[in-house]
Coordinates of C-alpha atoms (C1' of nucleotides) in Angstrom, one line a residue:
Chain A
X1 CA -68.3 14.9 1.4
X2 CA -68.7 18.8 3.8
X3 CA -69.8 17.2 6.9
X4 CA -73.6 17.7 8.3
X5 CA -73.3 15.9 10.9
X6 CA -70.5 18.9 12.3
X7 CA -73.8 20.4 13.7
X8 CA -70.9 23.1 15.1
X9 CA -72.8 26.7 15.6
X10 CA -70.3 28.7 13.4
X11 CA -71.6 26.8 10.3
X12 CA -72.5 29.9 8.6
X13 CA -70.4 33.3 8.3
X14 CA -71.9 36.8 9.4
X15 CA -70.6 39.4 7.1
X16 CA -70.7 43.1 7.8
X17 CA -70.0 45.1 4.6
X18 CA -68.3 48.6 5.0
X19 CA -68.1 51.1 2.1
X20 CA -69.2 54.7 1.1
X21 CA -70.1 53.6 -2.6
X22 CA -73.5 52.3 -2.4
X23 CA -73.0 50.7 -5.6
X24 CA -70.2 49.0 -4.8
X25 CA -71.1 48.1 -1.5
X26 CA -74.4 46.6 -2.5
X27 CA -72.8 44.9 -5.6
X28 CA -70.3 43.2 -3.4
X29 CA -73.0 42.6 -0.8
X30 CA -74.9 40.1 -4.1
X31 CA -71.5 38.7 -4.7
X32 CA -70.9 37.2 -1.1
X33 CA -75.0 36.3 -1.1
X34 CA -74.4 34.1 -3.8
X35 CA -72.4 31.9 -1.2
X36 CA -74.3 29.6 0.8
X37 CA -72.4 29.6 3.9
X38 CA -72.5 33.7 4.1
X39 CA -74.9 36.3 5.7
X40 CA -74.6 40.1 5.2
X41 CA -76.1 41.2 8.1
X42 CA -75.3 44.6 8.0
X43 CA -74.3 47.5 5.5
X44 CA -73.1 51.0 6.6
X45 CA -71.4 53.5 4.7
X46 CA -69.5 55.4 6.8
X47 CA -67.0 54.7 9.3
X48 CA -68.2 55.8 12.1
X49 CA -71.0 53.3 12.1
X50 CA -69.3 50.4 11.8
X51 CA -69.1 50.0 15.4
X52 CA -72.6 50.0 16.4
X53 CA -73.8 48.4 13.7
X54 CA -71.3 45.6 14.8
X55 CA -72.4 45.3 18.6
X56 CA -76.0 45.0 17.4
X57 CA -75.6 42.2 14.4
X58 CA -72.5 40.8 15.6
X59 CA -70.7 39.7 12.7
X60 CA -67.9 37.3 12.7
X61 CA -66.2 39.4 9.8
X62 CA -66.4 42.8 8.4
X63 CA -65.2 43.9 5.3
X64 CA -63.8 47.6 5.5
X65 CA -62.8 50.1 2.7
X66 CA -60.1 52.4 3.8
X67 CA -61.5 55.6 2.2
X68 CA -64.7 56.2 4.3
X69 CA -66.5 58.8 5.7
X70 CA -66.1 59.9 9.4
X71 CA -63.7 57.6 10.2
X72 CA -61.1 55.4 8.1
X73 CA -61.1 51.7 7.9
X74 CA -57.8 51.1 9.7
X75 CA -59.2 53.1 12.2
X76 CA -62.3 51.2 12.2
X77 CA -60.1 48.3 12.5
X78 CA -58.4 48.9 15.8
X79 CA -61.5 50.0 17.5
X80 CA -63.5 46.7 16.4
X81 CA -60.2 44.7 17.9
X82 CA -60.5 46.7 21.0
X83 CA -64.3 46.5 21.3
X84 CA -65.5 43.9 19.4
X85 CA -62.6 41.6 19.4
X86 CA -64.4 38.2 18.0
X87 CA -65.2 40.0 14.7
X88 CA -62.8 39.8 12.5
X89 CA -61.6 42.6 9.7
X90 CA -60.4 42.8 6.6
X91 CA -59.6 45.5 4.7
X92 CA -60.5 46.2 1.4
X93 CA -59.0 48.9 -0.3
X94 CA -59.2 51.1 -3.6
X95 CA -55.4 51.7 -4.1
X96 CA -52.9 49.3 -3.1
X97 CA -50.6 52.0 -1.1
X98 CA -48.1 50.0 0.5
X99 CA -48.1 51.9 4.1
X100 CA -51.8 51.2 4.5
X101 CA -51.0 47.5 4.5
X102 CA -48.4 47.9 7.5
X103 CA -50.6 50.2 9.5
X104 CA -53.8 47.8 8.7
X105 CA -51.8 44.5 10.0
X106 CA -50.7 46.9 13.0
X107 CA -53.9 48.1 13.6
X108 CA -54.9 44.4 13.7
X109 CA -57.1 43.6 10.6
X110 CA -56.0 39.9 9.7
X111 CA -57.0 40.5 6.5
X112 CA -55.9 42.6 3.5
X113 CA -57.0 42.6 -0.4
X114 CA -56.9 45.2 -3.0
X115 CA -60.4 46.0 -5.4
X116 CA -58.5 44.5 -8.3
X117 CA -57.9 41.0 -6.9
X118 CA -60.9 38.3 -8.8
X119 CA -63.7 39.0 -7.4
X120 CA -63.9 35.0 -7.4
X121 CA -60.9 34.8 -4.6
X122 CA -63.3 37.1 -1.7
X123 CA -65.1 34.9 -0.5
X124 CA -61.9 32.6 0.2
X125 CA -60.0 35.4 2.0
X126 CA -63.7 36.0 3.9
X127 CA -63.7 32.4 5.2
X128 CA -59.7 32.4 5.9
X129 CA -60.0 35.5 8.0
X130 CA -62.9 34.3 9.6
X131 CA -61.1 31.0 10.6
X132 CA -58.0 33.1 12.0
X133 CA -55.5 33.5 9.0
X134 CA -53.9 36.3 7.5
X135 CA -54.5 37.0 4.1
X136 CA -52.4 39.5 2.5
X137 CA -52.2 40.7 -1.4
X138 CA -49.0 39.3 -2.3
X139 CA -47.5 41.9 -5.1
X140 CA -48.6 44.1 -1.9
X141 CA -46.8 42.7 0.5
X142 CA -43.3 42.7 -1.7
X143 CA -43.8 46.4 -2.2
X144 CA -44.9 47.2 1.0
X145 CA -41.5 45.2 2.1
X146 CA -38.9 47.2 0.2
X147 CA -41.1 50.5 1.1
X148 CA -41.0 50.1 4.6
X149 CA -42.3 52.2 6.9
X150 CA -43.1 56.2 6.7
X151 CA -39.7 57.8 7.1
X152 CA -41.6 60.7 7.7
X153 CA -41.6 62.6 11.8
X154 CA -45.2 63.0 13.2
X155 CA -45.1 66.8 12.7
X156 CA -43.9 66.5 9.2
X157 CA -47.0 64.3 8.7
X158 CA -49.2 67.0 10.0
X159 CA -47.8 69.7 8.3
X160 CA -48.3 67.6 4.4
X161 CA -51.6 66.4 5.8
X162 CA -52.8 70.1 6.7
X163 CA -51.0 70.9 3.1
X164 CA -53.7 69.0 1.6
X165 CA -56.5 70.8 2.9
X166 CA -55.5 74.2 3.3
X167 CA -53.5 75.8 0.3
X168 CA -50.7 78.0 1.3
X169 CA -47.8 77.6 3.9
X170 CA -49.1 80.9 5.9
X171 CA -52.6 79.3 6.1
X172 CA -50.8 76.0 7.4
X173 CA -48.9 77.6 10.0
X174 CA -52.2 79.2 11.2
X175 CA -54.1 76.1 11.1
X176 CA -51.1 74.0 13.2
X177 CA -50.3 77.0 15.4
X178 CA -46.8 77.4 14.3
X179 CA -44.6 80.0 12.9
X180 CA -44.4 79.9 8.8
X181 CA -40.5 79.6 9.1
X182 CA -41.2 76.5 11.0
X183 CA -43.8 75.2 8.1
X184 CA -41.0 75.6 5.7
X185 CA -38.7 73.9 7.6
X186 CA -40.5 70.7 8.5
X187 CA -41.4 70.8 4.3
X188 CA -37.7 70.9 3.7
X189 CA -37.3 68.0 5.7
X190 CA -40.6 66.1 4.2
X191 CA -39.4 67.2 0.6
X192 CA -36.1 65.6 0.8
X193 CA -37.4 62.3 2.5
X194 CA -39.6 62.3 -0.2
X195 CA -37.3 62.7 -3.2
X196 CA -39.8 65.5 -3.7
X197 CA -39.1 68.7 -5.8
X198 CA -42.1 71.1 -4.3
X199 CA -44.0 70.8 -1.3
X200 CA -47.1 69.8 -3.3
X201 CA -45.3 67.3 -4.5
X202 CA -43.9 65.8 -1.4
X203 CA -47.9 65.3 -0.1
X204 CA -48.5 63.7 -3.5
X205 CA -45.7 61.2 -2.6
X206 CA -46.6 60.6 0.7
X207 CA -50.4 60.4 0.2
X208 CA -49.7 57.9 -2.8
X209 CA -47.3 55.7 -0.2
X210 CA -50.1 55.7 2.3
X211 CA -48.1 57.8 4.9
X212 CA -50.7 60.2 5.6
X213 CA -52.8 58.4 8.3
X214 CA -52.3 59.2 11.7
X215 CA -51.1 56.0 13.1
Chain B
X1 CA -91.3 30.3 -13.1
X2 CA -90.2 32.5 -15.6
X3 CA -92.1 32.7 -19.3
X4 CA -90.6 30.2 -21.6
X5 CA -93.5 31.1 -24.2
X6 CA -92.9 34.3 -24.3
X7 CA -90.0 34.1 -26.9
X8 CA -89.8 37.3 -28.1
X9 CA -86.0 38.2 -29.8
X10 CA -85.3 41.4 -27.7
X11 CA -86.3 39.7 -24.4
X12 CA -82.7 39.6 -22.7
X13 CA -80.6 42.9 -22.7
X14 CA -76.8 41.9 -23.3
X15 CA -74.8 43.9 -20.6
X16 CA -71.1 44.7 -21.2
X17 CA -69.2 46.0 -18.1
X18 CA -65.9 47.4 -18.2
X19 CA -63.9 48.6 -14.9
X20 CA -60.3 48.3 -14.1
X21 CA -61.3 46.8 -10.5
X22 CA -61.9 43.1 -11.0
X23 CA -63.3 43.1 -7.6
X24 CA -66.1 45.8 -8.1
X25 CA -66.7 44.7 -11.9
X26 CA -67.8 41.3 -10.8
X27 CA -69.7 42.4 -8.2
X28 CA -71.5 45.0 -10.1
X29 CA -71.7 41.4 -12.6
X30 CA -73.8 39.3 -9.7
X31 CA -75.4 42.3 -8.9
X32 CA -77.1 42.5 -12.7
X33 CA -76.9 38.4 -13.0
X34 CA -79.7 38.6 -10.4
X35 CA -81.9 40.3 -12.7
X36 CA -83.3 37.7 -15.3
X37 CA -83.7 39.8 -18.1
X38 CA -80.1 40.9 -17.9
X39 CA -77.3 38.5 -19.4
X40 CA -74.0 40.0 -18.8
X41 CA -72.0 38.8 -21.9
X42 CA -68.7 40.7 -21.7
X43 CA -66.1 41.7 -18.7
X44 CA -63.1 43.8 -19.5
X45 CA -60.7 46.1 -17.5
X46 CA -59.3 48.5 -19.6
X47 CA -60.9 51.1 -21.9
X48 CA -58.9 49.9 -24.9
X49 CA -60.3 46.6 -24.3
X50 CA -63.7 47.7 -24.9
X51 CA -64.8 48.2 -28.8
X52 CA -63.3 44.9 -29.5
X53 CA -65.5 43.2 -26.9
X54 CA -68.5 45.0 -28.4
X55 CA -68.2 43.9 -31.5
X56 CA -67.4 40.1 -31.1
X57 CA -70.3 40.5 -27.9
X58 CA -73.0 42.8 -29.5
X59 CA -73.8 43.9 -26.1
X60 CA -76.8 46.5 -26.2
X61 CA -75.7 48.3 -23.0
X62 CA -71.7 49.0 -22.2
X63 CA -71.3 50.1 -18.3
X64 CA -68.3 52.2 -18.5
X65 CA -66.3 53.3 -15.7
X66 CA -64.6 57.0 -16.5
X67 CA -60.9 55.9 -14.6
X68 CA -59.7 53.2 -16.6
X69 CA -56.3 52.5 -18.2
X70 CA -55.7 52.7 -22.0
X71 CA -58.5 54.7 -22.8
X72 CA -61.3 56.6 -20.5
X73 CA -64.7 55.7 -20.4
X74 CA -65.4 58.9 -22.2
X75 CA -63.3 58.1 -24.9
X76 CA -64.7 55.0 -25.2
X77 CA -68.0 56.5 -25.0
X78 CA -67.5 58.3 -28.3
X79 CA -65.8 55.7 -30.2
X80 CA -69.1 53.4 -29.1
X81 CA -71.3 55.5 -30.7
X82 CA -69.6 56.0 -34.2
X83 CA -68.5 52.4 -34.9
X84 CA -71.0 49.8 -32.4
X85 CA -74.1 52.6 -32.6
X86 CA -76.4 50.3 -31.5
X87 CA -75.0 49.5 -28.1
X88 CA -75.7 52.4 -25.7
X89 CA -73.2 53.7 -22.8
X90 CA -74.2 54.1 -19.3
X91 CA -71.3 56.4 -18.0
X92 CA -70.9 54.5 -13.8
X93 CA -68.3 56.5 -12.3
X94 CA -66.7 57.4 -8.8
X95 CA -66.0 60.6 -8.9
X96 CA -69.1 63.5 -9.4
X97 CA -67.4 65.7 -11.5
X98 CA -69.8 68.1 -12.6
X99 CA -67.6 68.6 -16.0
X100 CA -67.6 64.8 -16.5
X101 CA -71.2 64.9 -17.0
X102 CA -71.3 67.2 -19.7
X103 CA -68.5 66.0 -21.4
X104 CA -70.1 62.3 -21.4
X105 CA -73.1 63.5 -23.1
X106 CA -71.3 65.5 -25.6
X107 CA -69.9 61.7 -26.6
X108 CA -72.8 60.0 -26.9
X109 CA -73.6 58.5 -23.6
X110 CA -76.7 58.2 -22.9
X111 CA -76.4 57.7 -19.1
X112 CA -74.7 59.0 -15.7
X113 CA -74.8 57.8 -12.7
X114 CA -72.0 57.8 -9.8
X115 CA -71.2 54.6 -7.9
X116 CA -72.7 55.9 -4.3
X117 CA -76.6 55.4 -5.8
X118 CA -78.3 52.9 -4.4
X119 CA -77.1 49.4 -6.0
X120 CA -80.9 48.8 -6.3
X121 CA -81.5 51.5 -9.0
X122 CA -78.5 50.2 -11.6
X123 CA -80.5 47.8 -13.1
X124 CA -83.7 50.0 -14.1
X125 CA -80.5 52.3 -15.2
X126 CA -79.4 49.7 -17.7
X127 CA -83.4 49.0 -18.7
X128 CA -83.8 52.7 -19.4
X129 CA -80.7 53.3 -21.7
X130 CA -81.2 50.4 -23.5
X131 CA -84.9 51.2 -24.5
X132 CA -83.3 55.4 -25.4
X133 CA -83.7 57.3 -22.2
X134 CA -81.5 59.2 -20.6
X135 CA -80.3 58.4 -17.1
X136 CA -78.5 61.2 -15.5
X137 CA -77.7 61.7 -11.4
X138 CA -79.9 64.6 -10.6
X139 CA -77.5 66.0 -8.1
X140 CA -75.0 66.0 -10.6
X141 CA -77.2 67.4 -13.0
X142 CA -78.0 70.7 -11.3
X143 CA -74.6 71.4 -10.3
X144 CA -73.3 70.8 -13.8
X145 CA -75.2 73.3 -14.5
X146 CA -74.1 75.8 -12.1
X147 CA -70.9 75.1 -12.9
X148 CA -71.1 75.1 -16.7
X149 CA -68.1 74.4 -19.4
X150 CA -64.1 74.8 -18.6
X151 CA -63.1 78.3 -18.0
X152 CA -60.2 77.5 -19.1
X153 CA -58.0 77.7 -22.6
X154 CA -56.8 75.0 -24.0
X155 CA -53.2 75.9 -23.3
X156 CA -54.5 76.4 -19.9
X157 CA -55.3 72.8 -19.4
X158 CA -52.8 71.6 -21.3
X159 CA -50.5 73.1 -18.9
X160 CA -52.3 71.8 -15.8
X161 CA -52.2 68.2 -17.2
X162 CA -48.6 68.5 -17.3
X163 CA -47.9 69.8 -13.8
X164 CA -50.1 67.1 -12.2
X165 CA -47.5 64.7 -13.8
X166 CA -44.5 66.1 -14.0
X167 CA -43.7 68.3 -10.7
X168 CA -41.8 71.9 -11.8
X169 CA -42.9 74.3 -14.2
X170 CA -39.1 73.7 -15.5
X171 CA -39.9 70.4 -16.4
X172 CA -43.7 71.4 -17.5
X173 CA -42.3 74.1 -19.9
X174 CA -39.6 71.3 -21.3
X175 CA -42.3 69.0 -21.6
X176 CA -44.9 71.3 -23.6
X177 CA -41.6 72.8 -25.5
X178 CA -42.2 76.5 -24.3
X179 CA -40.6 79.2 -22.4
X180 CA -40.8 78.9 -18.8
X181 CA -42.4 82.3 -18.6
X182 CA -44.7 81.1 -20.5
X183 CA -45.8 78.4 -18.6
X184 CA -45.8 80.6 -15.9
X185 CA -48.4 82.8 -17.2
X186 CA -50.7 80.3 -18.5
X187 CA -50.6 78.8 -14.3
X188 CA -51.4 82.8 -13.6
X189 CA -54.3 82.7 -15.8
X190 CA -55.6 79.4 -14.6
X191 CA -55.0 80.2 -10.6
X192 CA -57.3 83.4 -11.5
X193 CA -60.1 81.7 -13.3
X194 CA -60.2 78.8 -10.8
X195 CA -60.2 81.1 -7.5
X196 CA -57.1 79.2 -6.1
X197 CA -54.1 80.0 -4.5
X198 CA -51.2 78.6 -6.3
X199 CA -50.8 75.9 -9.3
X200 CA -51.5 73.0 -7.5
X201 CA -54.5 73.8 -5.9
X202 CA -55.3 75.5 -9.3
X203 CA -54.8 71.9 -11.0
X204 CA -56.6 70.3 -8.0
X205 CA -59.5 72.2 -8.4
X206 CA -59.6 71.5 -11.9
X207 CA -59.1 68.3 -11.6
X208 CA -62.1 68.0 -9.0
X209 CA -64.3 69.6 -11.8
X210 CA -63.6 67.8 -14.2
X211 CA -61.5 70.1 -16.8
X212 CA -58.8 67.6 -17.4
X213 CA -59.6 65.7 -19.3
X214 CA -59.3 66.1 -23.7
X215 CA -62.2 67.0 -25.3
Chain C
dA1 C1' -58.4 97.2 -45.4
dT2 C1' -59.1 98.6 -40.9
dC3 C1' -60.2 97.6 -36.2
dT4 C1' -60.6 95.0 -32.0
dG5 C1' -60.6 91.4 -29.2
dG6 C1' -58.6 86.8 -27.4
dC7 C1' -54.9 83.7 -27.5
dG8 C1' -49.9 83.0 -27.2
dG9 C1' -45.6 84.8 -26.0
dT10 C1' -41.0 87.5 -23.5
dG11 C1' -39.1 90.4 -19.8
dA12 C1' -38.9 92.9 -15.7
dC13 C1' -40.3 93.2 -10.9
dA14 C1' -42.5 91.3 -6.3
dA15 C1' -44.0 87.5 -3.5
dA16 C1' -43.7 82.9 -1.4
dT17 C1' -40.9 79.1 -1.3
dG18 C1' -36.9 76.2 -0.2
dT19 C1' -32.5 75.8 2.1
dC20 C1' -29.1 76.3 5.7
dA21 C1' -26.7 78.0 9.9
dT22 C1' -27.8 78.1 13.9
dA23 C1' -30.3 78.0 19.1
dA24 C1' -33.4 76.7 22.5
dC25 C1' -36.1 72.8 25.1
dG26 C1' -37.2 68.0 26.8
dG27 C1' -37.5 63.3 26.3
dG28 C1' -35.2 59.0 26.1
dT29 C1' -31.2 56.3 26.2
dG30 C1' -26.3 54.5 27.0
Chain D
dC1 C1' -24.7 62.7 33.7
dA2 C1' -24.5 63.2 28.7
dC3 C1' -26.0 62.7 24.1
dC4 C1' -28.8 61.8 20.8
dC5 C1' -33.4 63.0 18.1
dG6 C1' -37.8 65.8 17.4
dT7 C1' -40.0 70.2 17.9
dT8 C1' -39.9 74.9 17.4
dA9 C1' -37.9 79.2 16.4
dT10 C1' -35.2 82.9 13.8
dG11 C1' -32.5 85.1 10.0
dA12 C1' -30.1 85.2 5.6
dC13 C1' -29.9 83.6 1.0
dA14 C1' -31.1 81.8 -3.4
dT15 C1' -34.4 80.1 -6.4
dT16 C1' -39.2 79.5 -7.7
dT17 C1' -43.8 81.2 -8.7
dG18 C1' -46.8 84.6 -9.3
dT19 C1' -48.1 89.2 -11.1
dC20 C1' -48.0 92.5 -14.8
dA21 C1' -47.1 95.4 -18.6
dC22 C1' -46.8 94.7 -22.9
dC23 C1' -45.8 92.8 -28.0
dG24 C1' -47.2 89.8 -32.2
dC25 C1' -50.7 87.0 -34.5
dC26 C1' -54.5 85.6 -36.2
dA27 C1' -60.1 85.5 -37.6
dG28 C1' -64.2 87.6 -37.2
dA29 C1' -66.7 92.6 -37.3
dT30 C1' -66.9 96.9 -39.5

DNA sequence: ATCTGGCGGTGACAAATGTCATAACGGGTG
DNA sequence: CACCCGTTATGACATTTGTCACCGCCAGAT
């Protein structure tokens, strides 16, 4: 039934895996290695190591975690699109942040699945992305539509990001070279837009919606 | 090639896997299935489904994620210890919270590894736990010693937990049936003990240290 | 029985945070 | 050009949050 006579060069799909948790990375590799038409050609644990690995091992598909040290998976997808365009990106992430999906697609990723999709479907997603189809988690797609894009302005986003790292507003002001009053203004706007009741809740809500990635 | 003539009863170790992320769960299963002496007898995605699965499938070792809906992995380990004592527990967690380790050992878990240990070592950890040895991530063990037990009183812990769910102190007070002033006092104490600069930072620090699990 | 120390609680006070009005500046857009 | 929007900034003000002194309770020690 399969077609042994079609001796295309593209019979075996070369796959790169990027995930910061070694155990998960190895486990996914062993899962995909069971498929005869998939070959794991590279495994990396940091976002900023993907590009070099992709250049040297020429994968057809890159499985990218979003949360990684060095560089997040969405930024990596953007780089791959520009510099290694023959490698398609499939984002595989822990949290179903609706905003991540939109950013990922804008960054040129073809696929987006969350880590609690059935493990049997991953190989199928890889094949479809390799073929040029887009693969998107349906539940997340729906949520992403209602949620829409981030309502936060660029500066408001910066302030929330800084707030999650340094603690107080005074420190945020110093970090961003702003006056304290300005920081409070941005925070007040962000609190209103996120329907939060204080700054830390606003930061939490924004993070949960995937609005704190620099686009 | 395998050894059909060595018909020992204990030749194959029966393993249960509990993790809320289906993809990770399946991937770990396929990783361990490569080992001829390990057999995956059960996979569950919720903490409160483990006990029933353990009773019906009689595993030798249970791999338990800490973060799970229904019941956290440490509480599950405690239950297994009491009600299915022949099943040893191995905690496999995403975050290396030092406090988790201590709680896990107190709950009767024999092993504790974080998800960024090399994937090749997982099978070895399973075998050692099955044999009754304790397996602990060395880096985490050292950190756990310096960190020690939680400095927070029971009530302070309650307040921080409530703060992470409801937003403002007023809501925390209503949730816990306390006066607002009392909540502020507990928070002040917690802020001092954690060297934080405001309540939300204290909550974050306590969570990162694994001090917010009800022991 | 009395002392003592930790914990939980109350109220007063100080400091930080959130809100609002206002204004100047620059970049786009009609 | 006039206009709108985002950014930065200031000052005034209400509210929330953090700190502290003090009190009552209970358990263990003396």
